[in-house]
PDB file of C-alpha atoms in Angstrom:
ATOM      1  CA  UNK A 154       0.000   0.000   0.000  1.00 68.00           C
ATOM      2  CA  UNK A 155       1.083   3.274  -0.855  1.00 79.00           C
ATOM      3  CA  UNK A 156       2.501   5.426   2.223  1.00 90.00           C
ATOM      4  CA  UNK A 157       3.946   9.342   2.947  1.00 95.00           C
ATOM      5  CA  UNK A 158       5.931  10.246   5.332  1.00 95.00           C
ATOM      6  CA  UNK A 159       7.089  14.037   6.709  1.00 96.00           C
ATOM      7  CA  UNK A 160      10.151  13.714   8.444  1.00 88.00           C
ATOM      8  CA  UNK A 161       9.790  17.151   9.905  1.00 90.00           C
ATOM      9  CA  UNK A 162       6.888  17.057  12.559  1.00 93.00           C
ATOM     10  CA  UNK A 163       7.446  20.631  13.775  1.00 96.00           C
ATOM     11  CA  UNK A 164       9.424  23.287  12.188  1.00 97.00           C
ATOM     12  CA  UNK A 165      10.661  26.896  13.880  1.00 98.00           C
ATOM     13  CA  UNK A 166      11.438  29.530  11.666  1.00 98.00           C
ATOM     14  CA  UNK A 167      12.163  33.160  11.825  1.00 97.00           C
ATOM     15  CA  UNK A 168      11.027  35.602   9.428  1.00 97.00           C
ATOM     16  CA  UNK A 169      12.731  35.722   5.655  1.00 97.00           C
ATOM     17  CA  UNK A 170      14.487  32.725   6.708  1.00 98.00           C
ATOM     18  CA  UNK A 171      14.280  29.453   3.712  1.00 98.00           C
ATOM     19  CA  UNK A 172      11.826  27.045   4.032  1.00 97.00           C
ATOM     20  CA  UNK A 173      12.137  23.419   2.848  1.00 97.00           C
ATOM     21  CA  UNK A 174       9.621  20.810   4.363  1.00 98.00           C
ATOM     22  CA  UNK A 175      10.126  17.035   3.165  1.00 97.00           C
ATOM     23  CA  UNK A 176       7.920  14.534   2.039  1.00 97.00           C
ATOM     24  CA  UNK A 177       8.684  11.004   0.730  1.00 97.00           C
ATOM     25  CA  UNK A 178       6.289   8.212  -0.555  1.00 95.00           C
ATOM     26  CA  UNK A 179       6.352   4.601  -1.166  1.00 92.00           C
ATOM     27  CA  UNK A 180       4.792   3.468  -4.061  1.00 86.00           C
ATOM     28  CA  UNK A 181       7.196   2.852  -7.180  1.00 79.00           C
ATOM     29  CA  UNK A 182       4.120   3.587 -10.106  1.00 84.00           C
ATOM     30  CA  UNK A 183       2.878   6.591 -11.339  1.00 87.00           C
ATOM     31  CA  UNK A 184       1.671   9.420  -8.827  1.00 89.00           C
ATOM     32  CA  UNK A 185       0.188  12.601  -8.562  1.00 92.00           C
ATOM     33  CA  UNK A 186       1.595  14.298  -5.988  1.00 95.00           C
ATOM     34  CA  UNK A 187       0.369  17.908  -3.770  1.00 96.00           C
ATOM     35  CA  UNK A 188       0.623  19.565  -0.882  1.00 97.00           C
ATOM     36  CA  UNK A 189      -1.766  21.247   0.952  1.00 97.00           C
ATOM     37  CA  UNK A 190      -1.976  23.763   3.600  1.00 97.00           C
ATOM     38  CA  UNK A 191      -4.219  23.887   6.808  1.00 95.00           C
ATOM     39  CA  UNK A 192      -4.155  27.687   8.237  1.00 95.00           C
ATOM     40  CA  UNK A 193      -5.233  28.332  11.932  1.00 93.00           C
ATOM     41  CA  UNK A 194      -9.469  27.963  12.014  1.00 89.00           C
ATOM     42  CA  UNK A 195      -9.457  27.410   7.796  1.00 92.00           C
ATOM     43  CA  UNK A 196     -10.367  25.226   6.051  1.00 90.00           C
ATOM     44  CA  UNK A 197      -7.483  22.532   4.209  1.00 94.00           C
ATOM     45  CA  UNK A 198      -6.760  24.249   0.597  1.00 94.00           C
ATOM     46  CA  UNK A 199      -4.312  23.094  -2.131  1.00 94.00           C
ATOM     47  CA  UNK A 200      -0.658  24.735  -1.992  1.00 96.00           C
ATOM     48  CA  UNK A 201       0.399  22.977  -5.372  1.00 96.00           C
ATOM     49  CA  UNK A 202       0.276  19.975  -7.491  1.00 95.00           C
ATOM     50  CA  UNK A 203       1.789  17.800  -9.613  1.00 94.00           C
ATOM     51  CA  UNK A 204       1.208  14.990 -12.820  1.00 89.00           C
ATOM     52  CA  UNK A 205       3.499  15.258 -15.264  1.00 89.00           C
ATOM     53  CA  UNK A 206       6.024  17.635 -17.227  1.00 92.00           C
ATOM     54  CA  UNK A 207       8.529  20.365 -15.264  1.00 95.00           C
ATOM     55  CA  UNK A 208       9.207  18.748 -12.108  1.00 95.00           C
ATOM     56  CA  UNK A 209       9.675  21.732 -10.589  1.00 97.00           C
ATOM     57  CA  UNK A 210       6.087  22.942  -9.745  1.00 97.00           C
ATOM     58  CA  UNK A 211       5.053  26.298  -8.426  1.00 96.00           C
ATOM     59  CA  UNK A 212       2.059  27.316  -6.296  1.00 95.00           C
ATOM     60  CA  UNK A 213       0.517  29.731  -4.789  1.00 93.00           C
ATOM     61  CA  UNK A 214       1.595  32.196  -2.145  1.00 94.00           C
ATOM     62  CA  UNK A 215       5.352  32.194  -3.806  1.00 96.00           C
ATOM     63  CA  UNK A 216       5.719  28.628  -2.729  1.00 97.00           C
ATOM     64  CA  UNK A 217       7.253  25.188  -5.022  1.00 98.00           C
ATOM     65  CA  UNK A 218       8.025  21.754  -4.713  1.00 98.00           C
ATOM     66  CA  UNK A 219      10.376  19.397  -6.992  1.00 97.00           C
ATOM     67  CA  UNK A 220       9.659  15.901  -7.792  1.00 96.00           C
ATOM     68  CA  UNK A 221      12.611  13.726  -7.882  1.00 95.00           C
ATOM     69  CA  UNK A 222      11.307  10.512  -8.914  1.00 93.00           C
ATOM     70  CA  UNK A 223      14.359   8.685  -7.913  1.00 93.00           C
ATOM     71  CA  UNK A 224      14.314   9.507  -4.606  1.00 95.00           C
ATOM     72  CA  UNK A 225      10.470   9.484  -4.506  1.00 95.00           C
ATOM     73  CA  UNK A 226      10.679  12.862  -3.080  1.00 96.00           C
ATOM     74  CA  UNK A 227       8.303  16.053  -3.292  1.00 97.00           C
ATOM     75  CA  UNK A 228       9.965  18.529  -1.161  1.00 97.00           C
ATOM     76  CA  UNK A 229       7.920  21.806  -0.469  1.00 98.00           C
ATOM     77  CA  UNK A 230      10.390  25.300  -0.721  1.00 98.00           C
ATOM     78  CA  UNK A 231      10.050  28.816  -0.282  1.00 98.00           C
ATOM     79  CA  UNK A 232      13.177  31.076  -0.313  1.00 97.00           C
ATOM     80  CA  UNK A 233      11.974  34.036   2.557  1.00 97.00           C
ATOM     81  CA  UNK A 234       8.825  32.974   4.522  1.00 98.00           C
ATOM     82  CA  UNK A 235       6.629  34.964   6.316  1.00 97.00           C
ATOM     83  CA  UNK A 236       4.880  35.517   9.760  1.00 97.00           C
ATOM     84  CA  UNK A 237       1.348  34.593   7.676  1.00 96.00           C
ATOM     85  CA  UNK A 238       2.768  30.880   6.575  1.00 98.00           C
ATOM     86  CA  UNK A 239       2.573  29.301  10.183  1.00 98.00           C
ATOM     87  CA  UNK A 240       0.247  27.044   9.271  1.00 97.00           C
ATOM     88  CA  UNK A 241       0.142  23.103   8.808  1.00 96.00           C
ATOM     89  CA  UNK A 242       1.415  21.726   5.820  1.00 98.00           C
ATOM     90  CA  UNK A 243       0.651  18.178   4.785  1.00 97.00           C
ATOM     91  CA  UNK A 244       2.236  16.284   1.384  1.00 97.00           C
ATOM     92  CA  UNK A 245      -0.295  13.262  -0.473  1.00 96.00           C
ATOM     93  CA  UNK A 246      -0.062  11.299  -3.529  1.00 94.00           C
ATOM     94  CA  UNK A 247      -2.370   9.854  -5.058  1.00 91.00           C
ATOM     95  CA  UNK A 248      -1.035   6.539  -7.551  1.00 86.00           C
ATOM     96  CA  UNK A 249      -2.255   6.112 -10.999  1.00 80.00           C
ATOM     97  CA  UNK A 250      -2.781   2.320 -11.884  1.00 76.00           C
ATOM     98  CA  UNK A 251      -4.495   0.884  -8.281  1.00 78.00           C
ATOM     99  CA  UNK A 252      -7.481   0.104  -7.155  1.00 79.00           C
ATOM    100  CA  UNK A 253      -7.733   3.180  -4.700  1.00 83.00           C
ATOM    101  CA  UNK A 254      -9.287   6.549  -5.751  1.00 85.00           C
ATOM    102  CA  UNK A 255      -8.222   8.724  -3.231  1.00 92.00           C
ATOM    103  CA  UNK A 256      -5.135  10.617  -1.670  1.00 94.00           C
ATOM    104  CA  UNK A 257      -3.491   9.034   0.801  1.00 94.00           C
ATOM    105  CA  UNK A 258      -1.827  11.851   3.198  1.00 95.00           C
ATOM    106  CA  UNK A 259       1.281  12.632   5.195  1.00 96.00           C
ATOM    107  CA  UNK A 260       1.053  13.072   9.073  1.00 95.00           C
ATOM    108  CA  UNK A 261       1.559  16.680   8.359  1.00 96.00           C
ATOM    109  CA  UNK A 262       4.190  19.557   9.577  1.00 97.00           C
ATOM    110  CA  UNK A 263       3.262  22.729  11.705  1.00 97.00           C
ATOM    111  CA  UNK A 264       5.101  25.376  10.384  1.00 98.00           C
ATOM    112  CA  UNK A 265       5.986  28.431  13.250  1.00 98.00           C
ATOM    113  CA  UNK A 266       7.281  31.729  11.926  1.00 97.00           C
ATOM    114  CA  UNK A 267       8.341  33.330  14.599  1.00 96.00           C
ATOM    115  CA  UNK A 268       8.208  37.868  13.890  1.00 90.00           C
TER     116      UNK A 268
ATOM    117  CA  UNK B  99     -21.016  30.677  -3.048  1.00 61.00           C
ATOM    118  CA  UNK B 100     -20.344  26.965  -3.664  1.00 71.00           C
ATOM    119  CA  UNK B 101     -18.606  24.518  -0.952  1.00 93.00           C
ATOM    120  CA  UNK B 102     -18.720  21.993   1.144  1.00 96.00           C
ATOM    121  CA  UNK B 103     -21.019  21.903   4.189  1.00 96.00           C
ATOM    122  CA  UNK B 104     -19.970  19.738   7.212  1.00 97.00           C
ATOM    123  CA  UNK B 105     -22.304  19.803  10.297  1.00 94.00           C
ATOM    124  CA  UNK B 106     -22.440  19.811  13.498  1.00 94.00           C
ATOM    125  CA  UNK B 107     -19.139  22.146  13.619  1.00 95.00           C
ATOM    126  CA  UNK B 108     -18.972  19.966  17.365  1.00 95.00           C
ATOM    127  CA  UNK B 109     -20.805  17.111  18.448  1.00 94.00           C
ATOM    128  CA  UNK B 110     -20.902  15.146  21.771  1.00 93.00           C
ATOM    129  CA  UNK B 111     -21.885  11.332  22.033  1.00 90.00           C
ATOM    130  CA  UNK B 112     -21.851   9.255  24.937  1.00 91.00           C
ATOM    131  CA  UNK B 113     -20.624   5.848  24.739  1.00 88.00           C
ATOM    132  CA  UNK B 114     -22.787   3.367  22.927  1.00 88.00           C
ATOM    133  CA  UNK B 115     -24.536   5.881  21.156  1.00 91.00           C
ATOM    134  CA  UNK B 116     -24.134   5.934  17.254  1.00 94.00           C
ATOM    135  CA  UNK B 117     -24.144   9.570  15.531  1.00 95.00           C
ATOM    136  CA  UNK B 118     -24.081  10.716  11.966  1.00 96.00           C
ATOM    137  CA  UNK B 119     -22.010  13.206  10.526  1.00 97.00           C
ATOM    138  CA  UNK B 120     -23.621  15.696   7.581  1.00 98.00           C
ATOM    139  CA  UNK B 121     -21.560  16.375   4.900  1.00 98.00           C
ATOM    140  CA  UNK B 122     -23.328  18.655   1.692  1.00 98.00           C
ATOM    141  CA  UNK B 123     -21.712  20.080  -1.226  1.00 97.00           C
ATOM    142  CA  UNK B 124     -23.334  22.131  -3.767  1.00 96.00           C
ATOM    143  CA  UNK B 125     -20.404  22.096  -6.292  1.00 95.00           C
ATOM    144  CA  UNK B 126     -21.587  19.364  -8.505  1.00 95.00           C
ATOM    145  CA  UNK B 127     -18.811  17.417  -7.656  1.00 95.00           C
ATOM    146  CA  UNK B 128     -18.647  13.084  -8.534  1.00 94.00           C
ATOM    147  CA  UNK B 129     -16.333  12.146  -5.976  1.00 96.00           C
ATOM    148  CA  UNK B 130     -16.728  12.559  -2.372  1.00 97.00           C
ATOM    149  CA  UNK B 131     -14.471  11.669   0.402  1.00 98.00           C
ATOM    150  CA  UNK B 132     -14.307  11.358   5.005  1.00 98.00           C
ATOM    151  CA  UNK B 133     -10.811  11.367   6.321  1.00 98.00           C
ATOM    152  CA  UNK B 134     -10.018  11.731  10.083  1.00 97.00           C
ATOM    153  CA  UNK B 135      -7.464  14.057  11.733  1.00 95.00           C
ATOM    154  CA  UNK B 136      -5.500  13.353  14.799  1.00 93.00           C
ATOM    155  CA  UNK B 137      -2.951  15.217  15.803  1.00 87.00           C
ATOM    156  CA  UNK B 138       0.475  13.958  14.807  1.00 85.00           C
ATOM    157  CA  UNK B 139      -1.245  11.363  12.577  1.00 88.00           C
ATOM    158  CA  UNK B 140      -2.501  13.744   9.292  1.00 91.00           C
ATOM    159  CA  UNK B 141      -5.617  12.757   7.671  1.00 95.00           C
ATOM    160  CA  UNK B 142      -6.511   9.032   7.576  1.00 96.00           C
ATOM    161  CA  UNK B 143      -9.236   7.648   4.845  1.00 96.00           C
ATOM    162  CA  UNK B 144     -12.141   6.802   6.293  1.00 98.00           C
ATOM    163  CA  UNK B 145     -14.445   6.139   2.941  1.00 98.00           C
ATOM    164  CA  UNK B 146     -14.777   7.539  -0.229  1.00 97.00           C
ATOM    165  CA  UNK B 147     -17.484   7.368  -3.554  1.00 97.00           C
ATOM    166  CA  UNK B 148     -16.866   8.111  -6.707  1.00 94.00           C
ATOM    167  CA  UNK B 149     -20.311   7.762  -7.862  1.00 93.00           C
ATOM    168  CA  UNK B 150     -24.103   8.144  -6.312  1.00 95.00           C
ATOM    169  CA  UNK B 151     -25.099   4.787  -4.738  1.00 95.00           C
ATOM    170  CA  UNK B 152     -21.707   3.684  -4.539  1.00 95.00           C
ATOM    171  CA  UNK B 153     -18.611   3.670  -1.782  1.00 96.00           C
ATOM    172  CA  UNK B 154     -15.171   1.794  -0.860  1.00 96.00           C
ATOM    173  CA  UNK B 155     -13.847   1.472   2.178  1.00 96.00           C
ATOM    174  CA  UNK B 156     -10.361   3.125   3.012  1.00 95.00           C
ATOM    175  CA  UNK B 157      -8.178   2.698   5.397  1.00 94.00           C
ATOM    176  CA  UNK B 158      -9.866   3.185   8.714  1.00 96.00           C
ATOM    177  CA  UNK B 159     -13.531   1.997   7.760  1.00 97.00           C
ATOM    178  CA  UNK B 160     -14.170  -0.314  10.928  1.00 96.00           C
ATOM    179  CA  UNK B 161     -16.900   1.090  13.066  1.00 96.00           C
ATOM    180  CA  UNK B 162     -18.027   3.790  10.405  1.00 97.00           C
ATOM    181  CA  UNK B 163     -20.710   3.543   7.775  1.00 97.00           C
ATOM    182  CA  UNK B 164     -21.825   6.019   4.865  1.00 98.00           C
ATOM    183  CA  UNK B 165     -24.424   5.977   2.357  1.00 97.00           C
ATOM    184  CA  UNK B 166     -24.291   8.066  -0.935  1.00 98.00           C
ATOM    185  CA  UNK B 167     -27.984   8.285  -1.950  1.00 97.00           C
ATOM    186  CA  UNK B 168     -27.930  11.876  -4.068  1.00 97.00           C
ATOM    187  CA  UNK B 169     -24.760  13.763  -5.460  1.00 97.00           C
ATOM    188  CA  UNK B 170     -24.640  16.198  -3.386  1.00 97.00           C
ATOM    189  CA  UNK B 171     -24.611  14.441   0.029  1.00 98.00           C
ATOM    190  CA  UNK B 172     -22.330  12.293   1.594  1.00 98.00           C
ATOM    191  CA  UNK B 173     -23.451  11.461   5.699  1.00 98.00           C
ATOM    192  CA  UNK B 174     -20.900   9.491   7.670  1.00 98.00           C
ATOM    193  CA  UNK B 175     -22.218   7.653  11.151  1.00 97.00           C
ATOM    194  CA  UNK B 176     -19.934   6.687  13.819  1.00 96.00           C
ATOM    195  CA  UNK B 177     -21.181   3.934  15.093  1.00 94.00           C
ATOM    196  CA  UNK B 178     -20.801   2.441  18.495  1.00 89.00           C
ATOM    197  CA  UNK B 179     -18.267  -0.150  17.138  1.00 88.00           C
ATOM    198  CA  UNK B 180     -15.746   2.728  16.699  1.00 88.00           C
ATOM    199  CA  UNK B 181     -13.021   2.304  19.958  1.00 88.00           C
ATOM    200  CA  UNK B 182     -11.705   5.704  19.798  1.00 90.00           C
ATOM    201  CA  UNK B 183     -14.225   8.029  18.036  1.00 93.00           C
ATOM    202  CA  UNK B 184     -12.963  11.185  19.218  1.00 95.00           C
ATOM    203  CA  UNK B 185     -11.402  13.094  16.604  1.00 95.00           C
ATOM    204  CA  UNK B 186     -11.522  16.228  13.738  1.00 96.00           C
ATOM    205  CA  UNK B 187     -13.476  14.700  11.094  1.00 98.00           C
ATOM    206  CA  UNK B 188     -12.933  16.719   7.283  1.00 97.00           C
ATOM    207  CA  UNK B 189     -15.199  15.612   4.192  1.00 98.00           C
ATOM    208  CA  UNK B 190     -14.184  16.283   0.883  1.00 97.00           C
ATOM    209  CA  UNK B 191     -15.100  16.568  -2.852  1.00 96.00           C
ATOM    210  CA  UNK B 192     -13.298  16.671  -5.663  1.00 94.00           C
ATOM    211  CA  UNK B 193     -14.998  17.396  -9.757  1.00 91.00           C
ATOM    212  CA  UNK B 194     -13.717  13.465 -10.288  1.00 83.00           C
ATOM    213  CA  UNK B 195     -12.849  10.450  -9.417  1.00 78.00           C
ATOM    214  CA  UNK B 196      -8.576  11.244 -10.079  1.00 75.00           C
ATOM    215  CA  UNK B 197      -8.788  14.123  -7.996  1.00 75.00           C
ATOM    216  CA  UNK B 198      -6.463  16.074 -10.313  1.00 78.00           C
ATOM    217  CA  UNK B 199      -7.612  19.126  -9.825  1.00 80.00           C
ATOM    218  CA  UNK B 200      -7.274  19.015  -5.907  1.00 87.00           C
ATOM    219  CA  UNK B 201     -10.258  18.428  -2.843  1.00 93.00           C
ATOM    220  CA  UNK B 202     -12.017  20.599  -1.649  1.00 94.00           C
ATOM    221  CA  UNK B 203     -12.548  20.669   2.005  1.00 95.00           C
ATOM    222  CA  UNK B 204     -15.113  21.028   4.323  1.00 96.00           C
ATOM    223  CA  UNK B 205     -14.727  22.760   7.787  1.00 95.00           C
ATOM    224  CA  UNK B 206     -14.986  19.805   9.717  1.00 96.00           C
ATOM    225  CA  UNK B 207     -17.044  18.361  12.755  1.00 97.00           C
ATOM    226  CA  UNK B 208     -15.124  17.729  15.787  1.00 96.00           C
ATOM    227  CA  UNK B 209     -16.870  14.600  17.732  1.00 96.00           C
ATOM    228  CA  UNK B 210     -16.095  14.693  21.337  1.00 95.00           C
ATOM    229  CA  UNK B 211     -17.410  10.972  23.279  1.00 90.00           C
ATOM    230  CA  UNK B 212     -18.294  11.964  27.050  1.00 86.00           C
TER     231      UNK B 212
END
């Protein structure tokens, strides 16, 4: 079964500092792969995503991630972050070519930027 | 404005008791989906349906039950099987089955057992 893990269970930042969160997953097929973003009393919305092409993907809110398929990585960046991205960030895939129809998600990171 | 409608925002159930959980979205989505959120543990499947009248199980689906009778609705009951109901539960839709173009999420029901 496919898995994702988040090495990085809590991360401390200060302001302008680099961000890069990681996420790994398990299954060797093909995958769609995103990362979403759960701000303090909101709802979960989509950071970024990604299928095919430029494995570099960029999303919203200055944020990208990079697929490197031979490490079965999607690692989440963003050069200078800000006080507004302390949020929780979670990585899923979903894989092409099984039975399942849904996106099986990370345990998620909480993200502090501290002013 | 179109969404996703989860209530109760909280809900309290004593032991034994089963309770349902609405979930309503008016997006015209096919695919509908109930994860649960602990902390330190993400968002675990619960059940998802691609279609009306149809559901699979994912990966947490003892002691929960759904039924997908209409589109646009998409109830999930805890029943009293569940060891360890309390939790954040999130429903989702997406416009298909691939969920390409992302979920979107509800605002959750948090389900306290007293």
């Amino acid at each position: 079964a496919q898995s994702v893990s988040q090495h990085n269970h809590h991360v401390i930042l200060s302001e302008a500092a680099s961000l890069e969160l990681g996420c790994n997953y398990s299954y060797g097929g093909t995958v769609n792969l995103f990362w979403y973003v759960q701000y303090p009393g909101q709802h979960l919305q989509l950071l970024l995503k990604y299928f095919s092409g430029d494995p570099l993907v960029k999303g919203i809110k200055g944020f990208e991630a990079e697929f490197i398929k031979s490490k079965f990585s999607f690692n989440l960046r963003k050069p200078s972050v800000q006080w507004s991205d302390t949020a929780e960030y979670f990585c899923a895939v979903n894989a092409e070519d099984t039975g399942r129809r849904a996106l099986t998600f990370g345990s998620g990171t909480r993200l502090q930027v501290q002013p | 404005d179109g969404g996703i409608t989860q209530s109760p925002k909280y809900l309290f159930r004593k032991e034994g008791q089963n309770v349902t959980l609405s979930c309503e979205q008016n997006l015209n989505h096919d695919a509908m989906y109930w994860y649960r959120q602990d902390p330190g543990q993400g968002l675990r499947l619960i059940y998802y349906s691609q279609i009306v009248n149809d559901f699979q199980k994912g990966d947490i689906a003892e002691g929960y039950s759904v039924s997908r009778e209409k589109k646009e609705s998409f109830p999930l009951t805890v029943t009293s099987a569940q060891k360890n109901p309390t939790a954040f539960y999130l429903c989702a839709s997406s416009i298909d089955g691939q969920g390409r173009n992302g979920y979107t999420f509800g605002s959750g029901t948090r389900l306290t057992v007293v």
